[in-house]
Amino acid sequence: MGEEEDAVSLDQNSSGGGEDSSLRRNRHSSPLPPHLSSKVLTLPTVLTLGRVAAVPILVATFYVDCWWGRTATTSIFIAAAITDWLDGYIARKMRLGSAFGAFLDPVADKLMVAATLILLCTKPMDAIVLGPVPWLVTVPSIAIIGREITMSAVREWAASQNGKLSQAVAVNSLGKWKTATQMIALTILLASRDSSFERLLPSGIGLLYVSAGLSVWSLVVYMRQIMRVLLKKK
């Protein structure tokens, strides 16, 4: 997500005995992070700040019960998803990455996603077969938000430890798949509030559960990698 994508990826298929060689291989094969700009307000950071500022607007439009309110909410979320990719791309290509941007980018992402999930939980989805189901979005939302809170704390702790622990929690392909399915699912769920797109609701719900599953799975993978590093230190 954004500038987090510059983190070193780990080989998910490596075994415990081959972890050291895998880490060395990834360290040499992965591109170096972009030069950090001394400026605070670089273009990528401005885009990220825009996502943060869009959160209260998203909340306001969500409760406007008319077609333009629903359209505005969906459009804001789509724009946020696009700028999430765009700020990272610009930071890498134009070498405009900054320490502040690297900190702010995941914060903006989590604010937008958490706000959207909570908003959707306040209005139970009307399942085609079961009718209104209060827990339909709540269950995966708890899994997704809980995972993000846990990983934020774990990454903060790992950053204060040795380099191998930081590598163990670096963003990997599983996390990126989780993010992709999450963004698509939330876009569909927001759009399906409009009667023109309500037939997409089942696919949105399904993708949200897939995203929740990937969230929990990726958390387990990260924890296993951390345990391997900690056990090797003993």
XYZ file of N, CA and C in Angstrom:
702
model
N 0.837 -1.181 0.000
C 0.000 0.000 0.000
C 0.880 1.242 0.000
N 0.773 2.028 -1.063
C 1.529 3.261 -1.097
C 3.010 3.028 -0.923
N 3.630 3.837 -0.069
C 5.069 3.768 0.112
C 5.490 2.527 0.873
N 4.540 1.827 1.507
C 4.874 0.579 2.184
C 5.337 -0.475 1.193
N 4.962 -0.317 -0.081
C 5.297 -1.319 -1.073
C 6.790 -1.370 -1.346
N 7.549 -0.392 -0.860
C 8.987 -0.401 -1.044
C 9.684 -1.328 -0.065
N 8.917 -1.893 0.873
C 9.520 -2.802 1.847
C 10.006 -4.061 1.153
N 10.992 -4.724 1.776
C 11.555 -5.940 1.198
C 10.558 -7.072 1.322
N 10.293 -7.793 0.216
C 9.368 -8.921 0.236
C 10.094 -10.173 0.681
N 9.360 -11.060 1.352
C 9.926 -12.323 1.797
C 9.346 -13.460 0.983
N 10.124 -14.510 0.833
C 9.675 -15.681 0.091
C 8.787 -16.520 0.993
N 7.487 -16.589 0.674
C 6.546 -17.297 1.526
C 6.731 -18.806 1.467
N 7.412 -19.303 0.430
C 7.561 -20.742 0.281
C 8.827 -21.283 0.924
N 9.629 -20.409 1.543
C 10.880 -20.875 2.133
C 10.600 -21.652 3.397
N 11.422 -22.650 3.663
C 11.265 -23.446 4.873
C 12.066 -22.826 5.984
N 11.897 -23.347 7.206
C 12.605 -22.795 8.349
C 14.097 -22.885 8.171
N 14.612 -24.010 7.641
C 16.044 -24.194 7.513
C 16.653 -23.305 6.463
N 15.864 -22.861 5.478
C 16.431 -22.064 4.398
C 16.131 -20.600 4.513
N 15.682 -20.175 5.696
C 15.241 -18.797 5.826
C 16.375 -17.801 5.660
N 17.559 -18.109 6.214
C 18.664 -17.159 6.137
C 19.067 -16.896 4.695
N 19.157 -17.975 3.890
C 19.531 -17.795 2.490
C 18.450 -17.034 1.743
N 17.182 -17.269 2.117
C 16.081 -16.551 1.474
C 16.157 -15.071 1.782
N 16.474 -14.749 3.042
C 16.588 -13.349 3.421
C 17.721 -12.675 2.667
N 18.858 -13.391 2.537
C 19.986 -12.806 1.812
C 19.641 -12.614 0.345
N 18.933 -13.602 -0.234
C 18.579 -13.511 -1.641
C 17.657 -12.329 -1.891
N 16.654 -12.152 -1.021
C 15.729 -11.046 -1.187
C 16.403 -9.712 -0.943
N 17.376 -9.703 -0.025
C 18.052 -8.455 0.278
C 18.830 -7.958 -0.930
N 19.403 -8.905 -1.710
C 20.202 -8.505 -2.858
C 19.346 -8.289 -4.100
N 18.235 -9.037 -4.208
C 17.436 -8.953 -5.428
C 16.399 -7.846 -5.379
N 15.988 -7.416 -4.174
C 14.959 -6.394 -4.070
C 15.544 -5.023 -4.361
N 14.771 -4.148 -5.014
C 15.276 -2.811 -5.287
C 15.456 -2.029 -4.002
N 16.439 -1.151 -4.010
C 16.665 -0.318 -2.845
C 15.530 0.681 -2.704
N 15.188 1.075 -1.483
C 14.135 2.072 -1.308
C 14.551 3.392 -1.924
N 13.593 4.196 -2.370
C 13.922 5.461 -3.010
C 14.590 6.419 -2.035
N 15.338 7.355 -2.583
C 15.988 8.377 -1.762
C 14.930 9.181 -1.022
N 15.125 9.352 0.256
C 14.159 10.090 1.045
C 14.373 11.586 0.874
N 13.329 12.271 0.450
C 13.413 13.711 0.263
C 13.414 14.417 1.612
N 14.139 15.517 1.682
C 14.172 16.295 2.922
C 12.904 17.128 3.086
N 12.154 17.283 2.000
C 10.914 18.057 2.063
C 9.828 17.260 2.786
N 8.970 17.988 3.474
C 7.851 17.342 4.151
C 6.664 17.217 3.206
N 6.329 18.292 2.512
C 5.169 18.292 1.626
C 5.585 18.006 0.185
N 5.965 16.779 -0.071
C 6.205 16.346 -1.445
C 4.860 16.020 -2.087
N 4.857 15.835 -3.401
C 3.611 15.533 -4.107
C 2.937 14.266 -3.572
N 3.677 13.167 -3.359
C 3.023 11.979 -2.798
C 2.405 12.240 -1.424
N 3.085 13.045 -0.613
C 2.558 13.336 0.720
C 1.294 14.182 0.638
N 1.256 15.104 -0.309
C 0.053 15.924 -0.501
C -1.131 15.035 -0.894
N -0.873 14.068 -1.776
C -1.934 13.127 -2.165
C -2.407 12.319 -0.959
N -1.464 11.922 -0.124
C -1.817 11.156 1.068
C -2.634 12.003 2.038
N -2.231 13.248 2.218
C -2.994 14.162 3.075
C -4.410 14.360 2.534
N -4.521 14.347 1.211
C -5.843 14.455 0.599
C -6.738 13.289 0.979
N -6.151 12.092 1.082
C -6.934 10.927 1.499
C -7.408 11.069 2.944
N -6.539 11.590 3.783
C -6.930 11.806 5.180
C -8.077 12.811 5.258
N -7.956 13.896 4.502
C -8.990 14.936 4.506
C -10.307 14.427 3.927
N -10.229 13.411 3.068
C -11.438 12.888 2.424
C -12.273 12.012 3.354
N -11.683 11.541 4.445
C -12.407 10.634 5.348
C -13.673 11.281 5.922
N -13.596 12.484 6.516
C -14.842 13.080 7.033
C -15.860 13.389 5.938
N -15.379 13.682 4.732
C -16.304 13.929 3.619
C -17.011 12.631 3.250
N -16.260 11.531 3.263
C -16.844 10.215 2.999
C -17.945 9.904 4.007
N -17.669 10.183 5.271
C -18.655 9.926 6.326
C -19.910 10.769 6.101
N -19.710 12.033 5.761
C -20.851 12.934 5.569
C -21.725 12.500 4.396
N -21.096 12.164 3.275
C -21.878 11.788 2.090
C -22.560 10.432 2.260
N -21.980 9.567 3.094
C -22.569 8.240 3.303
C -23.984 8.347 3.855
N -24.216 9.359 4.672
C -25.534 9.499 5.304
C -26.462 10.440 4.542
N -26.048 10.852 3.361
C -26.946 11.608 2.490
C -27.762 10.586 1.697
N -29.001 10.439 2.057
C -29.827 9.354 1.511
C -30.491 9.751 0.190
N -29.647 9.894 -0.823
C -30.152 10.143 -2.175
C -29.091 9.661 -3.157
N -29.412 9.687 -4.423
C -28.516 9.093 -5.419
C -27.156 9.768 -5.458
N -27.142 11.109 -5.325
C -25.846 11.782 -5.436
C -24.979 11.550 -4.202
N -25.615 11.326 -3.062
C -24.848 11.011 -1.859
C -24.155 9.664 -1.992
N -24.888 8.675 -2.497
C -24.303 7.347 -2.696
C -23.214 7.381 -3.766
N -23.472 8.142 -4.829
C -22.472 8.265 -5.899
C -21.212 8.961 -5.389
N -21.407 10.008 -4.601
C -20.261 10.750 -4.066
C -19.424 9.877 -3.141
N -20.085 9.098 -2.295
C -19.365 8.226 -1.362
C -18.512 7.214 -2.114
N -19.113 6.573 -3.102
C -18.371 5.585 -3.892
C -17.227 6.242 -4.652
N -17.482 7.415 -5.212
C -16.451 8.121 -5.983
C -15.277 8.526 -5.099
N -15.568 8.975 -3.890
C -14.504 9.367 -2.961
C -13.629 8.165 -2.626
N -14.268 7.032 -2.389
C -13.489 5.837 -2.042
C -12.631 5.383 -3.225
N -13.197 5.412 -4.422
C -12.428 5.023 -5.611
C -11.242 5.968 -5.806
N -11.485 7.265 -5.633
C -10.402 8.244 -5.771
C -9.307 7.989 -4.738
N -9.715 7.632 -3.528
C -8.736 7.335 -2.476
C -7.908 6.106 -2.841
N -8.566 5.091 -3.393
C -7.853 3.874 -3.789
C -6.849 4.164 -4.903
N -7.244 5.017 -5.840
C -6.343 5.368 -6.948
C -5.142 6.159 -6.435
N -5.392 7.143 -5.579
C -4.277 7.947 -5.066
C -3.384 7.134 -4.140
N -3.936 6.087 -3.534
C -3.113 5.197 -2.713
C -2.031 4.554 -3.572
N -2.412 4.113 -4.764
C -1.429 3.548 -5.690
C -0.548 4.646 -6.280
N -1.168 5.781 -6.610
C -0.459 6.844 -7.317
C 0.646 7.475 -6.474
N 0.390 7.693 -5.188
C 1.420 8.352 -4.381
C 2.668 7.476 -4.242
N 2.455 6.164 -4.124
C 3.603 5.264 -4.058
C 4.367 5.223 -5.372
N 3.623 5.235 -6.477
C 4.254 5.211 -7.801
C 5.097 6.469 -8.020
N 4.529 7.617 -7.678
C 5.255 8.879 -7.849
C 6.478 8.925 -6.939
N 6.317 8.444 -5.711
C 7.437 8.459 -4.761
C 8.607 7.639 -5.282
N 8.298 6.499 -5.926
C 9.374 5.654 -6.447
C 9.971 6.217 -7.723
N 9.112 6.600 -8.659
C 9.595 7.040 -9.971
C 10.297 8.391 -9.910
N 9.793 9.295 -9.080
C 10.369 10.638 -9.000
C 11.283 10.796 -7.791
N 11.476 9.694 -7.070
C 12.348 9.693 -5.892
C 11.951 10.797 -4.914
N 10.655 10.806 -4.599
C 10.115 11.826 -3.702
C 9.630 11.221 -2.390
N 10.120 10.024 -2.087
C 9.739 9.416 -0.823
C 10.274 10.221 0.350
N 9.535 10.246 1.422
C 9.970 10.964 2.621
C 9.592 10.163 3.851
N 10.291 10.421 4.941
C 10.000 9.707 6.183
C 8.577 10.001 6.649
N 8.166 11.255 6.503
C 6.810 11.629 6.909
C 5.773 10.939 6.027
N 6.045 10.883 4.726
C 5.126 10.213 3.813
C 5.019 8.730 4.093
N 6.165 8.107 4.411
C 6.165 6.679 4.725
C 5.353 6.392 5.979
N 5.373 7.327 6.919
C 4.570 7.173 8.136
C 3.090 7.408 7.851
N 2.807 8.455 7.069
C 1.423 8.885 6.875
C 0.635 7.973 5.941
N 1.299 7.388 4.957
C 0.603 6.593 3.943
C -0.219 5.447 4.541
N 0.369 4.573 5.364
C -0.453 3.501 5.942
C -1.517 4.017 6.903
N -1.244 5.155 7.553
C -2.250 5.745 8.442
C -3.474 6.169 7.634
N -3.235 6.833 6.505
C -4.336 7.274 5.643
C -5.136 6.083 5.125
N -4.426 5.031 4.729
C -5.102 3.832 4.229
C -6.008 3.225 5.288
N -5.461 3.087 6.482
C -6.223 2.449 7.560
C -7.416 3.300 7.983
N -7.247 4.615 7.986
C -8.364 5.499 8.324
C -9.501 5.347 7.316
N -9.155 5.345 6.038
C -10.168 5.244 4.991
C -10.883 3.895 5.039
N -10.121 2.826 5.157
C -10.717 1.487 5.170
C -11.548 1.268 6.430
N -11.002 1.639 7.583
C -11.728 1.443 8.842
C -13.014 2.261 8.864
N -12.942 3.501 8.392
C -14.136 4.348 8.360
C -15.207 3.735 7.460
N -14.789 3.234 6.304
C -15.744 2.635 5.370
C -16.383 1.380 5.952
N -15.582 0.544 6.577
C -16.116 -0.675 7.188
C -17.120 -0.344 8.293
N -16.765 0.610 9.128
C -17.662 0.987 10.229
C -18.961 1.577 9.688
N -18.853 2.405 8.662
C -20.053 2.982 8.051
C -20.969 1.889 7.500
N -20.385 0.922 6.818
C -21.188 -0.170 6.263
C -21.837 -0.999 7.366
N -21.161 -1.099 8.502
C -21.726 -1.855 9.630
C -22.940 -1.153 10.238
N -23.013 0.163 10.075
C -24.134 0.900 10.663
C -25.430 0.710 9.877
N -25.290 0.216 8.648
C -26.475 -0.037 7.825
C -26.431 -1.479 7.334
N -27.081 -2.396 8.065
C -27.018 -3.824 7.718
C -27.387 -4.086 6.264
N -26.604 -4.969 5.647
C -26.863 -5.337 4.262
C -28.097 -6.235 4.169
N -28.858 -6.039 3.115
C -30.060 -6.841 2.891
C -29.697 -8.015 1.992
N -29.350 -9.146 2.627
C -28.993 -10.335 1.855
C -30.204 -10.827 1.072
N -29.958 -11.255 -0.145
C -31.053 -11.638 -1.041
C -31.891 -12.772 -0.459
N -31.244 -13.759 0.149
C -31.953 -14.928 0.661
C -32.382 -14.737 2.115
N -31.479 -14.201 2.935
C -31.721 -14.126 4.374
C -32.391 -12.842 4.828
N -32.471 -11.852 3.954
C -32.984 -10.558 4.367
C -31.901 -9.782 5.103
N -32.273 -8.744 5.872
C -31.268 -7.964 6.605
C -30.494 -8.834 7.601
N -29.186 -8.833 7.489
C -28.336 -9.634 8.380
C -27.349 -8.684 9.063
N -27.574 -8.354 10.344
C -26.735 -7.356 11.022
C -25.252 -7.705 11.067
N -24.939 -9.005 11.148
C -23.541 -9.401 11.330
C -22.807 -9.670 10.019
N -23.495 -9.526 8.898
C -22.922 -9.929 7.616
C -21.623 -9.184 7.296
N -21.586 -7.896 7.570
C -20.384 -7.100 7.325
C -19.562 -6.942 8.603
N -20.228 -7.042 9.741
C -19.544 -6.828 11.022
C -18.439 -7.850 11.271
N -18.713 -9.112 10.987
C -17.733 -10.176 11.267
C -16.428 -9.973 10.493
N -16.473 -9.828 9.159
C -15.208 -9.599 8.449
C -14.569 -8.254 8.804
N -15.395 -7.269 9.161
C -14.848 -5.958 9.530
C -14.000 -6.055 10.791
N -14.482 -6.817 11.765
C -13.718 -7.011 12.998
C -12.394 -7.701 12.694
N -12.440 -8.701 11.818
C -11.215 -9.424 11.456
C -10.216 -8.499 10.765
N -10.698 -7.682 9.841
C -9.812 -6.799 9.076
C -9.225 -5.700 9.958
N -10.083 -5.025 10.716
C -9.602 -3.934 11.569
C -8.701 -4.476 12.679
N -9.080 -5.608 13.250
C -8.253 -6.219 14.293
C -6.878 -6.587 13.780
N -6.832 -7.111 12.573
C -5.540 -7.469 11.969
C -4.677 -6.232 11.764
N -5.281 -5.151 11.277
C -4.514 -3.940 11.009
C -3.949 -3.339 12.298
N -4.747 -3.341 13.350
C -4.271 -2.819 14.634
C -3.109 -3.674 15.146
N -3.278 -4.983 15.049
C -2.233 -5.901 15.519
C -0.943 -5.727 14.727
N -1.057 -5.664 13.394
C 0.139 -5.538 12.566
C 0.835 -4.196 12.767
N 0.073 -3.151 13.004
C 0.690 -1.847 13.264
C 1.541 -1.907 14.526
N 1.000 -2.549 15.556
C 1.742 -2.682 16.811
C 2.966 -3.575 16.630
N 2.796 -4.669 15.893
C 3.909 -5.599 15.673
C 5.024 -4.934 14.876
N 4.663 -4.181 13.826
C 5.683 -3.503 13.017
C 6.406 -2.433 13.828
N 5.670 -1.753 14.698
C 6.300 -0.748 15.560
C 7.317 -1.407 16.485
N 6.932 -2.549 17.033
C 7.850 -3.285 17.911
C 9.048 -3.816 17.128
N 8.796 -4.376 15.945
C 9.879 -4.949 15.139
C 10.883 -3.881 14.722
N 10.389 -2.671 14.458
C 11.279 -1.584 14.044
C 12.260 -1.203 15.149
N 11.876 -1.469 16.389
C 12.754 -1.136 17.514
C 13.737 -2.257 17.828
N 13.585 -3.383 17.116
C 14.458 -4.527 17.346
C 15.498 -4.618 16.226
N 16.019 -5.824 15.982
C 17.058 -5.968 14.964
C 16.479 -5.992 13.549
N 17.368 -5.933 12.563
C 16.955 -5.859 11.167
C 16.189 -7.064 10.679
N 16.515 -8.251 11.206
C 15.830 -9.461 10.750
C 14.357 -9.444 11.129
N 14.042 -8.885 12.283
C 12.638 -8.789 12.676
C 11.888 -7.817 11.771
N 12.546 -6.741 11.393
C 11.910 -5.789 10.476
C 11.638 -6.439 9.132
N 12.575 -7.269 8.678
C 12.374 -7.982 7.415
C 11.246 -9.001 7.530
N 11.095 -9.576 8.707
C 10.064 -10.596 8.908
C 8.660 -10.032 8.763
N 8.508 -8.726 9.000
C 7.177 -8.119 8.899
C 7.076 -7.176 7.703
N 8.039 -7.281 6.778
C 7.972 -6.459 5.573
C 6.768 -6.868 4.733
N 6.207 -5.903 4.017
C 5.024 -6.166 3.194
C 5.331 -7.238 2.155
N 4.445 -8.226 2.034
C 4.654 -9.310 1.076
C 3.484 -9.409 0.104
N 3.576 -10.350 -0.816
C 2.552 -10.477 -1.857
C 1.188 -10.839 -1.280
N 1.179 -11.599 -0.203
C -0.092 -11.967 0.421
C -0.812 -10.726 0.944
N -0.046 -9.831 1.550
C -0.628 -8.590 2.044
C -1.171 -7.724 0.913
N -0.492 -7.760 -0.229
C -0.952 -6.964 -1.368
C -2.242 -7.531 -1.963
N -2.349 -8.861 -1.988
C -3.599 -9.478 -2.444
C -4.740 -9.134 -1.494
N -4.422 -9.123 -0.213
C -5.420 -8.748 0.792
C -5.928 -7.338 0.540
N -5.000 -6.436 0.272
C -5.369 -5.043 0.029
C -6.208 -4.904 -1.237
N -5.822 -5.614 -2.283
C -6.545 -5.524 -3.556
C -7.987 -6.010 -3.414
N -8.169 -7.182 -2.803
C -9.529 -7.709 -2.635
C -10.351 -6.818 -1.703
N -9.686 -6.248 -0.726
C -10.362 -5.366 0.225
C -10.894 -4.116 -0.466
N -10.065 -3.493 -1.293
C -10.473 -2.280 -1.997
C -11.602 -2.559 -2.987
N -11.495 -3.669 -3.705
C -12.541 -4.022 -4.671
C -13.849 -4.320 -3.943
N -13.755 -5.074 -2.848
C -14.954 -5.433 -2.086
C -15.666 -4.197 -1.549
N -14.910 -3.279 -0.978
C -15.523 -2.083 -0.399
C -16.113 -1.181 -1.480
N -15.450 -1.115 -2.620
C -16.005 -0.333 -3.733
C -17.345 -0.909 -4.177
N -17.401 -2.234 -4.304
C -18.650 -2.888 -4.720
C -19.746 -2.683 -3.678
N -19.396 -2.819 -2.406
C -20.395 -2.672 -1.344
C -20.944 -1.250 -1.282
N -20.078 -0.276 -1.482
C -20.552 1.111 -1.503
C -21.437 1.360 -2.722
N -21.014 0.833 -3.866
C -21.789 1.034 -5.094
C -23.135 0.319 -5.033
N -23.178 -0.844 -4.375
C -24.409 -1.642 -4.335
C -25.496 -1.016 -3.471
N -25.170 0.060 -2.765
C -26.206 0.787 -2.025
C -27.158 1.498 -2.981
N -26.705 1.678 -4.212
C -27.562 2.234 -5.261
C -28.316 1.082 -5.917
N -29.589 1.270 -6.142
C -30.421 0.194 -6.699
C -29.920 -0.289 -8.058
N -29.208 0.562 -8.772
C -28.701 0.174 -10.090
C -27.615 -0.894 -9.993
N -26.960 -0.975 -8.833
C -25.843 -1.912 -8.675
C -26.082 -2.929 -7.556
N -27.304 -3.010 -7.046
C -27.545 -3.873 -5.893
C -27.329 -5.353 -6.199
N -27.391 -5.722 -7.466
C -27.149 -7.123 -7.827
C -25.691 -7.523 -7.592
N -24.814 -6.525 -7.414
C -23.398 -6.812 -7.159
C -23.123 -7.120 -5.688
N -24.129 -6.943 -4.838
C -23.936 -7.109 -3.397
C -23.342 -8.465 -3.007
N -23.852 -9.587 -3.523
C -23.266 -10.883 -3.129
C -21.774 -10.992 -3.441
N -21.365 -10.471 -4.599
C -19.941 -10.544 -4.937
C -19.116 -9.659 -4.009
N -19.672 -8.521 -3.628
C -18.969 -7.644 -2.699
C -18.803 -8.284 -1.331
N -19.871 -8.916 -0.849
C -19.807 -9.614 0.438
C -18.798 -10.758 0.372
N -18.856 -11.507 -0.717
C -17.924 -12.625 -0.874
C -16.477 -12.169 -0.868
N -16.191 -11.099 -1.604
C -14.819 -10.581 -1.649
C -14.378 -10.035 -0.296
N -15.319 -9.466 0.453
C -14.968 -8.950 1.776
C -14.553 -10.092 2.701
N -15.249 -11.220 2.604
C -14.873 -12.381 3.417
C -13.543 -12.972 2.945
N -13.305 -12.930 1.636
C -12.006 -13.375 1.122
C -10.901 -12.481 1.681
N -11.146 -11.181 1.667
C -10.169 -10.232 2.200
C -9.925 -10.459 3.687
N -10.998 -10.733 4.427
C -10.850 -11.006 5.862
C -10.027 -12.274 6.084
N -10.283 -13.286 5.259
C -9.511 -14.520 5.365
C -8.040 -14.294 5.068
N -7.763 -13.511 4.020
C -6.375 -13.192 3.684
C -5.719 -12.359 4.786
N -6.509 -11.498 5.422
C -5.983 -10.678 6.516
C -5.503 -11.553 7.668
N -6.353 -12.489 8.060
C -5.997 -13.385 9.165
C -4.836 -14.289 8.765
N -4.882 -14.795 7.545
C -3.823 -15.681 7.058
C -2.475 -14.957 7.040
N -2.474 -13.737 6.504
C -1.216 -12.987 6.443
C -0.686 -12.685 7.839
N -1.590 -12.441 8.781
C -1.159 -12.204 10.162
C -0.471 -13.442 10.728
N -1.047 -14.607 10.454
C -0.444 -15.860 10.914
C 0.937 -16.052 10.287
N 1.052 -15.742 8.988
C 2.339 -15.878 8.290
C 3.383 -14.970 8.922
N 3.009 -13.723 9.177
C 3.941 -12.784 9.802
C 4.376 -13.274 11.179
N 3.428 -13.768 11.956
C 3.751 -14.235 13.302
C 4.685 -15.446 13.257
N 4.466 -16.324 12.293
C 5.357 -17.479 12.147
C 6.768 -17.034 11.793
N 6.872 -16.040 10.926
C 8.194 -15.539 10.544
C 8.894 -14.886 11.735
N 8.134 -14.175 12.536
C 8.709 -13.558 13.735
C 9.202 -14.629 14.701
N 8.411 -15.672 14.885
C 8.803 -16.744 15.802
C 10.076 -17.433 15.324
N 10.213 -17.614 14.012
C 11.429 -18.231 13.480
C 12.655 -17.391 13.819
N 12.522 -16.078 13.649
C 13.646 -15.190 13.947
C 13.970 -15.222 15.437
N 12.938 -15.170 16.267
C 13.156 -15.156 17.714
C 13.766 -16.469 18.204
N 13.304 -17.590 17.646
C 13.839 -18.890 18.067
C 15.286 -19.070 17.635
N 15.662 -18.474 16.509
C 17.048 -18.582 16.051
C 17.996 -17.747 16.904
N 17.449 -16.761 17.589
C 18.284 -15.912 18.441
C 18.681 -16.625 19.725
N 17.908 -17.662 20.085
C 18.184 -18.361 21.343
C 19.348 -19.334 21.186
